[in-house]
Amino acid sequence: MKLEVSAKIVYEVISPSTLILNVQPLKSAGQFLVEECMDLNSQLKMTELFAVTGEKRFKIIEIPDTGSLVINYHAVVETEVRAVAADYLDDIPISVMPVSALSYLNPSRYCQSDKLYKFAFHKFGHIDHAFYKVMAIRDWIYANVEYSGGYTNAQTSAFDTITEQIGVCRDFAHLGVALCRALTIPARYYTGYAYQLQPADFHACFEAYIGGYWIIVDATKLVPLNGLVKIATGVDATDTAFASVFGNLQFVSLDVAANLIDAEFRYIDQYTAEQGYAYI
Amino acid sequence: MKLEVSAKIVYEVISPSTLILNVQPLKSAGQFLVEECMDLNSQLKMTELFAVTGEKRFKIIEIPDTGSLVINYHAVVETEVRAVAADYLDDIPISVMPVSALSYLNPSRYCQSDKLYKFAFHKFGHIDHAFYKVMAIRDWIYANVEYSGGYTNAQTSAFDTITEQIGVCRDFAHLGVALCRALTIPARYYTGYAYQLQPADFHACFEAYIGGYWIIVDATKLVPLNGLVKIATGVDATDTAFASVFGNLQFVSLDVAANLIDAEFRYIDQYTAEQGYAYI
Amino acid sequence: MKLEVSAKIVYEVISPSTLILNVQPLKSAGQFLVEECMDLNSQLKMTELFAVTGEKRFKIIEIPDTGSLVINYHAVVETEVRAVAADYLDDIPISVMPVSALSYLNPSRYCQSDKLYKFAFHKFGHIDHAFYKVMAIRDWIYANVEYSGGYTNAQTSAFDTITEQIGVCRDFAHLGVALCRALTIPARYYTGYAYQLQPADFHACFEAYIGGYWIIVDATKLVPLNGLVKIATGVDATDTAFASVFGNLQFVSLDVAANLIDAEFRYIDQYTAEQGYAYI
Amino acid sequence: MKLEVSAKIVYEVISPSTLILNVQPLKSAGQFLVEECMDLNSQLKMTELFAVTGEKRFKIIEIPDTGSLVINYHAVVETEVRAVAADYLDDIPISVMPVSALSYLNPSRYCQSDKLYKFAFHKFGHIDHAFYKVMAIRDWIYANVEYSGGYTNAQTSAFDTITEQIGVCRDFAHLGVALCRALTIPARYYTGYAYQLQPADFHACFEAYIGGYWIIVDATKLVPLNGLVKIATGVDATDTAFASVFGNLQFVSLDVAANLIDAEFRYIDQYTAEQGYAYI
């Protein structure tokens, strides 16, 4: 499937600053980058970096002068979401997990899995197989947490959301990640573009490591899974923020878009468990 | 029913201190004080005070000299637990609640009801009548929180316990209080002596204001309700601690006892809802 | 000094609700109520209640019908701020404090003094006399916490503000209360109208119990102390909110005003310690 | 310098479990492994893994049978602590930091640097050069936080310690890491063996990325810097725990030792800033 994604970000530069920008789709097995272009309204030094883990690439931009900074990013991406029959997703013992998955069992700033052991065990411990545990986590979050902006902020964490039960995609994803980790299922935070997201914005969901695959899970059930374009995965929102500012930039506006270029779109919805398939 | 209660408290006095001691049974409609005696191993100035709300009485002890401080308290109390048929416990609108009950709708240090609204509404909002809501809260806590010492400490609050799901009577009571308040049911923390508590100690449970009565609720289900001797009620553990130390007293030991003087004891257990009765 | 205060509050009533309104100046030794009037745009049942502690009076309003609710409150108050020479403010030992002051040593929802002991002792423990400790607390907050809206919310507590160091009058007051209590100085939260507050709104500051008086302290240093009109004091923002809604009222607007009726106004600023006076 | 380190760990195995053991000294530029040996009291499957970042190596042990599990680890390590003159430690702009350092600017589970910006800026923002900022952080922690066991637990974080001001080496290290990150200085948690640590145990301190080096900092000032043997560095205690248990192992005992094999030992103390040197 071919998608065109774009982000326009405007800042007012108050003093010389450095900006780390994390808006470019990842180049991976499931994503092929057809073209991309990043335009700035002034000529600035940009460096592209790649995370050691291979889970994100980002640009560091040096901004020596004050004034308005306008960033226009645009890319065309070919994505392929693959279905895996749940029956093939065997539970993987700790002792044969790769190092890259093991590190995603640790609690993190916004996903305090160490405080959720009993809750997770009480609620999901009886369910056979990691895959069905994760589907139950997704459904519990969807059923119990109200999707609503304005209540949570940048400091809200999974430990808050599990009781406060209101939030946005970031909060849904943090809670999903934390509950998986509490059940010894490696899980990581996912950010990307999302086709059909209303209102248009960056989206967040999560991936759980099951049967040797990182399967994609979206507890908000807001968008089709095959309309996602991955920007990055990481421990939580801390290392996947679309922009990290060092200095003094005043945020002015953000416009995100994700449009289909292909003529046809076969919607793959969120109810994968019922259909017996996971998506990766 | 007649009970003999006692507490022996030993401190090592490191420097001149003041001690507020809150171990004396309350004199109330349901409790008649037959006799009491507080002995100290040295002659110290003691003042007895009464809370404005009438919910506790306590002693302030001035300790000018270092050395060992041994406090022996002993009382004989006649208590009467009354049963009220649940059918008589009408829900009381906010607009006719007395001021003394209204103040127990507020969140407090260990009972952050303001953060539990959605959880409480999702879990108990559909239940008709405040009394059955409170019984469901008690049963949910009993079913989900593990009674175990050593995991929680003096800073553990209801917001922790609702997710960490482990604790002692103090934690069970705080969570019960917080959930009631989140549902607009006034609730207060209760401390007292408890017949048949193993191991012997002070006990904590809570009272909910329903149908014009403060009914007693114990989510630990550890002791018979009619074996309780009330010391105090208050917002939470903050204003009902058995001892508050100002200065430098090193805690050495605490021995608490509650014994039946009456020959017979008809056990009133915790399963009052099933029987259609509340106890006050 | 004579002040005219008013508050206009507008709600959209979504479903039958009950509103507790706490906007009326307290009748006390330092405040004489010349006249007051509360007008509603529809005839509703209102009950006036008085806190047991004498620290607030409030109205309970029953709202059976949906639609717009407009509340207009207006009062004329004669206030008298008295100066007490700091030299007369002796430290009061715990053992002779009245019960009403003792209860203000406890931690509360937003003032977790139990977690601030070491900080308070390190920073202010060396200062002689409770009065100068409190002045140092006020000055430390003023110097270290940035006054700015939009960063904190209804769940922000003193334990957050002491490190996050940004907030509004509510946060300044909570931190002041918490630090006093951590030093065994009774302290309570104060809400009121404030002459010359820009932009006009309800104001929050705190009172510390020193030398037998509740002295007024404002760590924001935004307004003259003698332009304050007390509405209520309490443990913290939990029991002094201007409005508590039970039901479904949508907040529309709030307009607060405090104007001088007297011709002359002798400004009493915040720098009372330097001048050797406390204000009560 | 040559050191002999050892750890004896005993568990009672309640049910089949998996253990991740992180007690082996890292092989790095400053550490040469002369010999090592891990003995178990029964023949178990062990796998050695290496973190992608190169910052730790650890063993995964499968334990199929119940009973007593005794792990004896022993190693001889040649370490070299190098001094770098502080004058050579230039501040490094974000735009030229390596990816491996950038990731250590993010907040983590126990190091919530995102909540410490204002505190860090107020306290240390005026100090020139990252190196002297870090020395001031170390000295502030040493001066303000009391080293004492029993008050903190596995959930205590930097945000707690900054106000509660009491803790153990783990808490000192978390606070140091969090304050550095809040000042845009990459910092990571360090665990290791420590010569002359009383009582003997694993030790924790931290490393700050300054002038292109990871310099070692110990805010407890308990041990000589050149007596440290590094086991691992990581985001915080979450990914450097000496043991992570999956299953049901009951901890019985831990004995740690670190002894000098070399005849002579030139003590390098903690007061490096005064001497104008950093140690790496």
Short mmCIF file of C-alpha atoms in Angstrom, two decimals, chain B residues 46-175:
data_model
loop_
_atom_site.label_atom_id
_atom_site.label_comp_id
_atom_site.label_asym_id
_atom_site.label_seq_id
_atom_site.Cartn_x
_atom_site.Cartn_y
_atom_site.Cartn_z
CA MET B 46 -0.73 14.82 80.74
CA THR B 47 -3.57 16.81 79.20
CA GLU B 48 -6.68 15.27 77.70
CA LEU B 49 -8.15 16.90 74.63
CA PHE B 50 -11.29 16.33 72.58
CA ALA B 51 -11.60 16.87 68.85
CA VAL B 52 -14.10 19.55 67.84
CA THR B 53 -15.90 16.96 65.73
CA GLY B 54 -16.34 14.67 68.72
CA GLU B 55 -14.58 11.88 66.88
CA LYS B 56 -11.58 11.36 69.13
CA ARG B 57 -10.10 12.20 72.47
CA PHE B 58 -6.38 12.06 73.05
CA LYS B 59 -3.67 12.80 75.58
CA ILE B 60 -0.75 15.16 75.22
CA ILE B 61 2.19 14.05 77.32
CA GLU B 62 5.21 16.23 78.03
CA ILE B 63 8.41 14.27 78.51
CA PRO B 64 11.23 16.42 79.85
CA ASP B 65 13.73 13.68 80.73
CA THR B 66 15.57 11.02 78.77
CA GLY B 67 15.40 7.33 79.62
CA SER B 68 12.79 4.66 79.23
CA LEU B 69 9.11 5.62 78.91
CA VAL B 70 6.56 2.90 79.60
CA ILE B 71 2.88 3.63 79.03
CA ASN B 72 0.24 1.18 80.23
CA TYR B 73 -3.31 1.82 79.20
CA HIS B 74 -6.22 -0.33 80.24
CA ALA B 75 -9.98 0.08 79.84
CA VAL B 76 -13.21 -1.84 80.15
CA VAL B 77 -15.80 -0.91 77.53
CA GLU B 78 -19.40 -1.84 77.04
CA THR B 79 -20.16 -1.79 73.31
CA GLU B 80 -23.33 -2.20 71.37
CA VAL B 81 -23.35 -2.83 67.64
CA ARG B 82 -26.79 -2.25 66.23
CA ALA B 83 -28.16 -3.80 63.07
CA VAL B 84 -30.13 -1.72 60.59
CA ALA B 85 -32.04 -3.42 57.82
CA ALA B 86 -30.54 -2.36 54.50
CA ASP B 87 -34.02 -1.60 53.22
CA TYR B 88 -34.23 1.32 55.62
CA LEU B 89 -31.00 2.89 54.37
CA ASP B 90 -32.31 5.36 51.83
CA ASP B 91 -29.82 7.25 49.68
CA ILE B 92 -29.40 10.78 51.00
CA PRO B 93 -29.12 13.65 48.54
CA ILE B 94 -26.18 16.03 48.96
CA SER B 95 -28.58 18.84 49.63
CA VAL B 96 -29.80 17.40 52.93
CA MET B 97 -26.54 15.93 54.20
CA PRO B 98 -25.30 17.42 57.46
CA VAL B 99 -22.09 19.48 57.38
CA SER B 100 -20.29 16.79 59.36
CA ALA B 101 -20.92 14.26 56.58
CA LEU B 102 -20.23 16.66 53.70
CA SER B 103 -16.67 17.23 54.88
CA TYR B 104 -16.04 13.51 54.43
CA LEU B 105 -16.57 13.77 50.69
CA ASN B 106 -13.23 15.56 50.25
CA PRO B 107 -10.05 13.77 49.16
CA SER B 108 -7.33 13.52 51.80
CA ARG B 109 -3.62 12.69 52.05
CA TYR B 110 -4.06 8.94 51.71
CA CYS B 111 -7.51 8.83 50.09
CA GLN B 112 -7.22 10.66 46.75
CA SER B 113 -10.83 10.18 45.71
CA ASP B 114 -10.44 12.95 43.12
CA LYS B 115 -8.26 10.58 41.07
CA LEU B 116 -10.65 7.63 41.34
CA TYR B 117 -13.88 8.97 39.85
CA LYS B 118 -13.81 7.02 36.59
CA PHE B 119 -12.58 3.81 38.16
CA ALA B 120 -15.28 3.98 40.81
CA PHE B 121 -17.98 4.85 38.31
CA HIS B 122 -16.97 2.09 35.90
CA LYS B 123 -16.80 -0.53 38.61
CA PHE B 124 -19.63 0.44 40.96
CA GLY B 125 -21.63 3.18 39.24
CA HIS B 126 -24.27 0.82 37.91
CA ILE B 127 -25.18 -0.52 41.36
CA ASP B 128 -28.40 0.79 42.88
CA HIS B 129 -28.31 2.29 46.36
CA ALA B 130 -25.31 3.55 48.29
CA PHE B 131 -25.41 0.59 50.68
CA TYR B 132 -24.96 -2.00 47.95
CA LYS B 133 -22.30 0.15 46.30
CA VAL B 134 -20.36 0.11 49.57
CA MET B 135 -20.79 -3.66 49.97
CA ALA B 136 -19.48 -4.10 46.42
CA ILE B 137 -16.49 -1.88 47.22
CA ARG B 138 -15.75 -3.98 50.30
CA ASP B 139 -16.01 -7.20 48.32
CA TRP B 140 -13.90 -5.91 45.45
CA ILE B 141 -11.11 -4.88 47.82
CA TYR B 142 -11.31 -8.20 49.65
CA ALA B 143 -11.15 -10.14 46.38
CA ASN B 144 -8.41 -8.11 44.71
CA VAL B 145 -6.06 -6.84 47.40
CA GLU B 146 -3.76 -9.32 49.09
CA TYR B 147 -3.48 -8.94 52.85
CA SER B 148 0.26 -9.00 53.51
CA GLY B 149 2.66 -6.99 55.64
CA GLY B 150 6.02 -5.61 54.60
CA TYR B 151 5.12 -4.28 51.18
CA THR B 152 3.51 -0.99 52.09
CA ASN B 153 4.72 1.79 54.36
CA ALA B 154 3.53 5.00 56.01
CA GLN B 155 3.42 6.79 52.64
CA THR B 156 1.34 4.22 50.80
CA SER B 157 -1.99 5.68 49.70
CA ALA B 158 -5.24 4.48 48.17
CA PHE B 159 -3.99 5.53 44.75
CA ASP B 160 -1.08 3.12 45.15
CA THR B 161 -3.11 0.27 46.62
CA ILE B 162 -5.77 0.29 43.92
CA THR B 163 -3.12 -0.84 41.42
CA GLU B 164 -0.44 -2.47 43.59
CA GLN B 165 -3.17 -4.62 45.22
CA ILE B 166 -1.31 -5.62 48.35
CA GLY B 167 -1.26 -4.15 51.86
CA VAL B 168 -2.45 -4.22 55.46
CA CYS B 169 -5.65 -3.07 57.21
CA ARG B 170 -4.60 0.58 56.89
CA ASP B 171 -4.35 0.23 53.12
CA PHE B 172 -7.64 -1.67 52.83
CA ALA B 173 -9.37 1.08 54.82
CA HIS B 174 -7.84 3.92 52.81
CA LEU B 175 -8.94 2.35 49.57
#
